[in-house]
Amino acid sequence: SDAGGAYNGVLIFDYSFDLEVSVGDEVIITAKRDEYNYLTEMNNPELLSAVSIGNTPYGPDVIVGADIDATLTPDTNPGEQWEGQLVKIDGATVVSYADADHEYTCTDDGGTTNFVVGGEVDYQLGSVSLSVGSSYSITGVVDYNGTYRINPRDAADVVEAAQSSVVT
């Protein structure tokens, strides 16, 4: 991100760029802007310089599931404005899991809208495991791959909601 809020995300596609930079680094890069399946991304980045390191990253911006609803068409808002941005959705209840896609479908409004939790950052959700019927606070980067998705970076980005109990 180059700032907090909508329209400030930048997706970088590269298999090893993360070895050159760390979370919180302010960097200057050169890369090729590309469109892949309606996803705008920067390919083959080259690090020109690190302006500063160890900064507190922007975000996450708190959004609702409807902002990345699974029925939104590509390149439309509200989903497009969050592409490449670190966001957080509170109260996400897991509706289902698609093993073949390594994706969860969730709702945060009782099923009026559904959104997808994908495994593009934490590859195939290798460190993330959710339970159908449970609720979570989910932080992640928004991308588009047939639908807008929130992609947790690791297990720390998924926090199970506290279970309330009634004692009589």
PDB file of C-alpha atoms in Angstrom:
ATOM      1  CA  SER A   1       0.000   0.000   0.000  1.00  0.00           C
ATOM      2  CA  ASP A   2       1.084   3.528  -0.527  1.00  0.00           C
ATOM      3  CA  ALA A   3      -1.575   4.910   1.849  1.00  0.00           C
ATOM      4  CA  GLY A   4      -4.563   3.754   3.861  1.00  0.00           C
ATOM      5  CA  GLY A   5      -8.052   3.623   2.359  1.00  0.00           C
ATOM      6  CA  ALA A   6      -9.512   2.600  -0.958  1.00  0.00           C
ATOM      7  CA  TYR A   7      -7.531   2.682  -4.215  1.00  0.00           C
ATOM      8  CA  ASN A   8      -4.129   2.475  -2.526  1.00  0.00           C
ATOM      9  CA  GLY A   9      -3.275  -1.180  -2.998  1.00  0.00           C
ATOM     10  CA  VAL A  10      -0.583  -2.558  -5.257  1.00  0.00           C
ATOM     11  CA  LEU A  11      -0.350  -6.276  -6.075  1.00  0.00           C
ATOM     12  CA  ILE A  12       3.103  -7.548  -6.957  1.00  0.00           C
ATOM     13  CA  PHE A  13       3.390 -10.895  -8.700  1.00  0.00           C
ATOM     14  CA  ASP A  14       6.791 -12.523  -8.315  1.00  0.00           C
ATOM     15  CA  TYR A  15       8.035 -15.760  -6.810  1.00  0.00           C
ATOM     16  CA  SER A  16      11.039 -14.329  -4.956  1.00  0.00           C
ATOM     17  CA  PHE A  17      10.571 -10.569  -4.441  1.00  0.00           C
ATOM     18  CA  ASP A  18       9.647 -11.209  -0.798  1.00  0.00           C
ATOM     19  CA  LEU A  19      13.260 -12.298  -0.240  1.00  0.00           C
ATOM     20  CA  GLU A  20      14.407  -8.740  -1.068  1.00  0.00           C
ATOM     21  CA  VAL A  21      11.938  -6.767   1.051  1.00  0.00           C
ATOM     22  CA  SER A  22      10.162  -7.024   4.397  1.00  0.00           C
ATOM     23  CA  VAL A  23       6.788  -5.931   5.726  1.00  0.00           C
ATOM     24  CA  GLY A  24       7.089  -2.251   6.587  1.00  0.00           C
ATOM     25  CA  ASP A  25       9.755  -1.407   4.012  1.00  0.00           C
ATOM     26  CA  GLU A  26       9.162   1.711   1.932  1.00  0.00           C
ATOM     27  CA  VAL A  27      10.627   0.909  -1.459  1.00  0.00           C
ATOM     28  CA  ILE A  28      11.039   2.239  -4.955  1.00  0.00           C
ATOM     29  CA  ILE A  29      10.594  -0.414  -7.637  1.00  0.00           C
ATOM     30  CA  THR A  30      10.226  -0.745 -11.344  1.00  0.00           C
ATOM     31  CA  ALA A  31       7.879  -3.394 -12.752  1.00  0.00           C
ATOM     32  CA  LYS A  32       5.625  -4.160 -15.679  1.00  0.00           C
ATOM     33  CA  ARG A  33       1.932  -3.360 -15.128  1.00  0.00           C
ATOM     34  CA  ASP A  34      -0.174  -6.293 -16.300  1.00  0.00           C
ATOM     35  CA  GLU A  35      -3.764  -7.520 -16.286  1.00  0.00           C
ATOM     36  CA  TYR A  36      -4.350 -11.189 -15.485  1.00  0.00           C
ATOM     37  CA  ASN A  37      -7.947 -12.451 -15.366  1.00  0.00           C
ATOM     38  CA  TYR A  38      -9.159  -8.904 -14.526  1.00  0.00           C
ATOM     39  CA  LEU A  39      -6.518  -8.555 -11.791  1.00  0.00           C
ATOM     40  CA  THR A  40      -4.147  -5.603 -12.099  1.00  0.00           C
ATOM     41  CA  GLU A  41      -0.677  -6.566 -10.936  1.00  0.00           C
ATOM     42  CA  MET A  42       2.954  -5.525 -11.138  1.00  0.00           C
ATOM     43  CA  ASN A  43       5.113  -8.276 -12.698  1.00  0.00           C
ATOM     44  CA  ASN A  44       8.854  -8.907 -12.482  1.00  0.00           C
ATOM     45  CA  PRO A  45       9.603  -6.168  -9.956  1.00  0.00           C
ATOM     46  CA  GLU A  46      13.104  -4.819  -9.614  1.00  0.00           C
ATOM     47  CA  LEU A  47      14.051  -3.167  -6.330  1.00  0.00           C
ATOM     48  CA  LEU A  48      15.646   0.197  -7.095  1.00  0.00           C
ATOM     49  CA  SER A  49      16.060   1.329  -3.491  1.00  0.00           C
ATOM     50  CA  ALA A  50      14.774   0.952   0.048  1.00  0.00           C
ATOM     51  CA  VAL A  51      13.727   4.407   1.217  1.00  0.00           C
ATOM     52  CA  SER A  52      13.206   3.262   4.814  1.00  0.00           C
ATOM     53  CA  ILE A  53      12.675   0.013   6.688  1.00  0.00           C
ATOM     54  CA  GLY A  54      10.723  -1.149   9.738  1.00  0.00           C
ATOM     55  CA  ASN A  55       7.753   1.165   9.223  1.00  0.00           C
ATOM     56  CA  THR A  56       4.290   0.322  10.478  1.00  0.00           C
ATOM     57  CA  PRO A  57       2.291  -0.754   7.411  1.00  0.00           C
ATOM     58  CA  TYR A  58      -0.959   0.937   6.445  1.00  0.00           C
ATOM     59  CA  GLY A  59      -4.211  -0.751   7.335  1.00  0.00           C
ATOM     60  CA  PRO A  60      -5.958  -2.922   7.567  1.00  0.00           C
ATOM     61  CA  ASP A  61      -8.994  -1.001   6.440  1.00  0.00           C
ATOM     62  CA  VAL A  62     -12.168  -2.474   7.941  1.00  0.00           C
ATOM     63  CA  ILE A  63     -14.702  -3.423   5.272  1.00  0.00           C
ATOM     64  CA  VAL A  64     -17.849  -5.550   5.172  1.00  0.00           C
ATOM     65  CA  GLY A  65     -18.270  -8.750   3.184  1.00  0.00           C
ATOM     66  CA  ALA A  66     -20.623  -7.026   0.737  1.00  0.00           C
ATOM     67  CA  ASP A  67     -17.632  -4.929  -0.409  1.00  0.00           C
ATOM     68  CA  ILE A  68     -16.151  -8.086  -1.972  1.00  0.00           C
ATOM     69  CA  ASP A  69     -19.386 -10.013  -2.519  1.00  0.00           C
ATOM     70  CA  ALA A  70     -18.938 -13.128  -4.657  1.00  0.00           C
ATOM     71  CA  THR A  71     -21.489 -11.900  -7.212  1.00  0.00           C
ATOM     72  CA  LEU A  72     -19.642  -8.663  -8.056  1.00  0.00           C
ATOM     73  CA  THR A  73     -18.400  -8.464 -11.618  1.00  0.00           C
ATOM     74  CA  PRO A  74     -14.725  -7.700 -12.277  1.00  0.00           C
ATOM     75  CA  ASP A  75     -13.478  -4.119 -12.396  1.00  0.00           C
ATOM     76  CA  THR A  76     -16.523  -2.792 -10.521  1.00  0.00           C
ATOM     77  CA  ASN A  77     -16.976  -1.227  -7.137  1.00  0.00           C
ATOM     78  CA  PRO A  78     -17.112  -1.713  -4.309  1.00  0.00           C
ATOM     79  CA  GLY A  79     -14.690  -4.629  -4.911  1.00  0.00           C
ATOM     80  CA  GLU A  80     -12.256  -2.966  -7.312  1.00  0.00           C
ATOM     81  CA  GLN A  81     -11.393  -0.165  -4.884  1.00  0.00           C
ATOM     82  CA  TRP A  82      -9.987  -2.708  -2.395  1.00  0.00           C
ATOM     83  CA  GLU A  83      -7.912  -4.756  -4.867  1.00  0.00           C
ATOM     84  CA  GLY A  84      -4.342  -5.037  -3.571  1.00  0.00           C
ATOM     85  CA  GLN A  85      -5.294  -3.475  -0.241  1.00  0.00           C
ATOM     86  CA  LEU A  86      -4.891  -4.985   3.236  1.00  0.00           C
ATOM     87  CA  VAL A  87      -8.395  -5.191   4.712  1.00  0.00           C
ATOM     88  CA  LYS A  88     -10.187  -6.754   7.666  1.00  0.00           C
ATOM     89  CA  ILE A  89     -13.672  -8.264   7.875  1.00  0.00           C
ATOM     90  CA  ASP A  90     -15.102  -8.866  11.344  1.00  0.00           C
ATOM     91  CA  GLY A  91     -17.788 -11.431  12.152  1.00  0.00           C
ATOM     92  CA  ALA A  92     -17.122 -13.668   9.151  1.00  0.00           C
ATOM     93  CA  THR A  93     -19.062 -16.917   9.553  1.00  0.00           C
ATOM     94  CA  VAL A  94     -17.822 -19.816   7.443  1.00  0.00           C
ATOM     95  CA  VAL A  95     -20.583 -21.198   5.207  1.00  0.00           C
ATOM     96  CA  SER A  96     -18.604 -23.796   3.246  1.00  0.00           C
ATOM     97  CA  TYR A  97     -15.194 -25.012   2.104  1.00  0.00           C
ATOM     98  CA  ALA A  98     -14.261 -26.005  -1.454  1.00  0.00           C
ATOM     99  CA  ASP A  99     -11.307 -28.383  -1.155  1.00  0.00           C
ATOM    100  CA  ALA A 100     -10.551 -28.385  -4.889  1.00  0.00           C
ATOM    101  CA  ASP A 101     -10.153 -24.585  -4.860  1.00  0.00           C
ATOM    102  CA  HIS A 102      -8.713 -24.290  -1.336  1.00  0.00           C
ATOM    103  CA  GLU A 103     -11.292 -21.569  -0.656  1.00  0.00           C
ATOM    104  CA  TYR A 104     -13.858 -20.840   2.040  1.00  0.00           C
ATOM    105  CA  THR A 105     -17.175 -19.093   1.482  1.00  0.00           C
ATOM    106  CA  CYS A 106     -18.187 -16.807   4.345  1.00  0.00           C
ATOM    107  CA  THR A 107     -20.905 -14.336   5.262  1.00  0.00           C
ATOM    108  CA  ASP A 108     -20.910 -11.487   7.745  1.00  0.00           C
ATOM    109  CA  ASP A 109     -24.570 -10.538   7.321  1.00  0.00           C
ATOM    110  CA  GLY A 110     -26.480 -13.758   7.920  1.00  0.00           C
ATOM    111  CA  GLY A 111     -26.208 -14.989   4.328  1.00  0.00           C
ATOM    112  CA  THR A 112     -27.497 -11.938   2.459  1.00  0.00           C
ATOM    113  CA  THR A 113     -24.077 -11.731   0.800  1.00  0.00           C
ATOM    114  CA  ASN A 114     -21.233 -14.222   0.567  1.00  0.00           C
ATOM    115  CA  PHE A 115     -17.540 -13.588   0.054  1.00  0.00           C
ATOM    116  CA  VAL A 116     -14.537 -15.838  -0.562  1.00  0.00           C
ATOM    117  CA  VAL A 117     -11.459 -16.424   1.587  1.00  0.00           C
ATOM    118  CA  GLY A 118      -8.715 -17.433  -0.825  1.00  0.00           C
ATOM    119  CA  GLY A 119      -5.213 -18.820  -0.622  1.00  0.00           C
ATOM    120  CA  GLU A 120      -3.251 -16.618  -2.981  1.00  0.00           C
ATOM    121  CA  VAL A 121      -0.963 -15.049  -0.350  1.00  0.00           C
ATOM    122  CA  ASP A 122      -0.699 -17.976   2.084  1.00  0.00           C
ATOM    123  CA  TYR A 123      -0.485 -20.455  -0.793  1.00  0.00           C
ATOM    124  CA  GLN A 124      -3.567 -22.706  -0.787  1.00  0.00           C
ATOM    125  CA  LEU A 125      -4.187 -21.584   2.810  1.00  0.00           C
ATOM    126  CA  GLY A 126      -1.293 -23.752   3.968  1.00  0.00           C
ATOM    127  CA  SER A 127      -1.267 -22.229   7.461  1.00  0.00           C
ATOM    128  CA  VAL A 128      -4.960 -21.284   7.735  1.00  0.00           C
ATOM    129  CA  SER A 129      -7.742 -23.627   8.769  1.00  0.00           C
ATOM    130  CA  LEU A 130     -11.311 -22.483   9.383  1.00  0.00           C
ATOM    131  CA  SER A 131     -14.305 -24.444  10.638  1.00  0.00           C
ATOM    132  CA  VAL A 132     -17.692 -24.357   8.917  1.00  0.00           C
ATOM    133  CA  GLY A 133     -20.163 -22.619  11.221  1.00  0.00           C
ATOM    134  CA  SER A 134     -17.506 -20.749  13.219  1.00  0.00           C
ATOM    135  CA  SER A 135     -16.985 -16.986  13.107  1.00  0.00           C
ATOM    136  CA  TYR A 136     -13.700 -15.136  12.623  1.00  0.00           C
ATOM    137  CA  SER A 137     -12.075 -11.780  12.177  1.00  0.00           C
ATOM    138  CA  ILE A 138     -10.134 -12.120   8.914  1.00  0.00           C
ATOM    139  CA  THR A 139      -7.365  -9.815   7.711  1.00  0.00           C
ATOM    140  CA  GLY A 140      -5.945 -10.183   4.221  1.00  0.00           C
ATOM    141  CA  VAL A 141      -5.165  -8.754   0.820  1.00  0.00           C
ATOM    142  CA  VAL A 142      -7.991  -8.413  -1.712  1.00  0.00           C
ATOM    143  CA  ASP A 143      -7.500  -9.842  -5.196  1.00  0.00           C
ATOM    144  CA  TYR A 144      -9.719 -10.978  -8.061  1.00  0.00           C
ATOM    145  CA  ASN A 145      -9.700 -14.545  -9.392  1.00  0.00           C
ATOM    146  CA  GLY A 146     -13.173 -15.207 -10.761  1.00  0.00           C
ATOM    147  CA  THR A 147     -14.450 -13.351  -7.702  1.00  0.00           C
ATOM    148  CA  TYR A 148     -13.062 -10.768  -5.334  1.00  0.00           C
ATOM    149  CA  ARG A 149     -11.407 -12.548  -2.394  1.00  0.00           C
ATOM    150  CA  ILE A 150      -9.734 -11.766   0.886  1.00  0.00           C
ATOM    151  CA  ASN A 151      -6.409 -13.634   1.177  1.00  0.00           C
ATOM    152  CA  PRO A 152      -4.916 -14.003   4.675  1.00  0.00           C
ATOM    153  CA  ARG A 153      -1.124 -13.671   4.813  1.00  0.00           C
ATOM    154  CA  ASP A 154      -0.753 -16.340   7.511  1.00  0.00           C
ATOM    155  CA  ALA A 155      -2.550 -17.932  10.476  1.00  0.00           C
ATOM    156  CA  ALA A 156      -2.166 -14.758  12.576  1.00  0.00           C
ATOM    157  CA  ASP A 157      -4.551 -12.988  10.151  1.00  0.00           C
ATOM    158  CA  VAL A 158      -7.443 -15.223  11.219  1.00  0.00           C
ATOM    159  CA  VAL A 159      -8.777 -14.832  14.755  1.00  0.00           C
ATOM    160  CA  GLU A 160     -11.723 -16.914  15.922  1.00  0.00           C
ATOM    161  CA  ALA A 161     -14.520 -14.845  17.463  1.00  0.00           C
ATOM    162  CA  ALA A 162     -15.047 -15.360  21.171  1.00  0.00           C
ATOM    163  CA  GLN A 163     -17.860 -17.772  21.877  1.00  0.00           C
ATOM    164  CA  SER A 164     -20.511 -16.279  24.114  1.00  0.00           C
ATOM    165  CA  SER A 165     -22.188 -18.491  26.659  1.00  0.00           C
ATOM    166  CA  VAL A 166     -25.291 -17.945  28.732  1.00  0.00           C
ATOM    167  CA  VAL A 167     -25.364 -19.282  32.269  1.00  0.00           C
ATOM    168  CA  THR A 168     -28.762 -19.779  33.864  1.00  0.00           C
TER     169      THR A 168
END
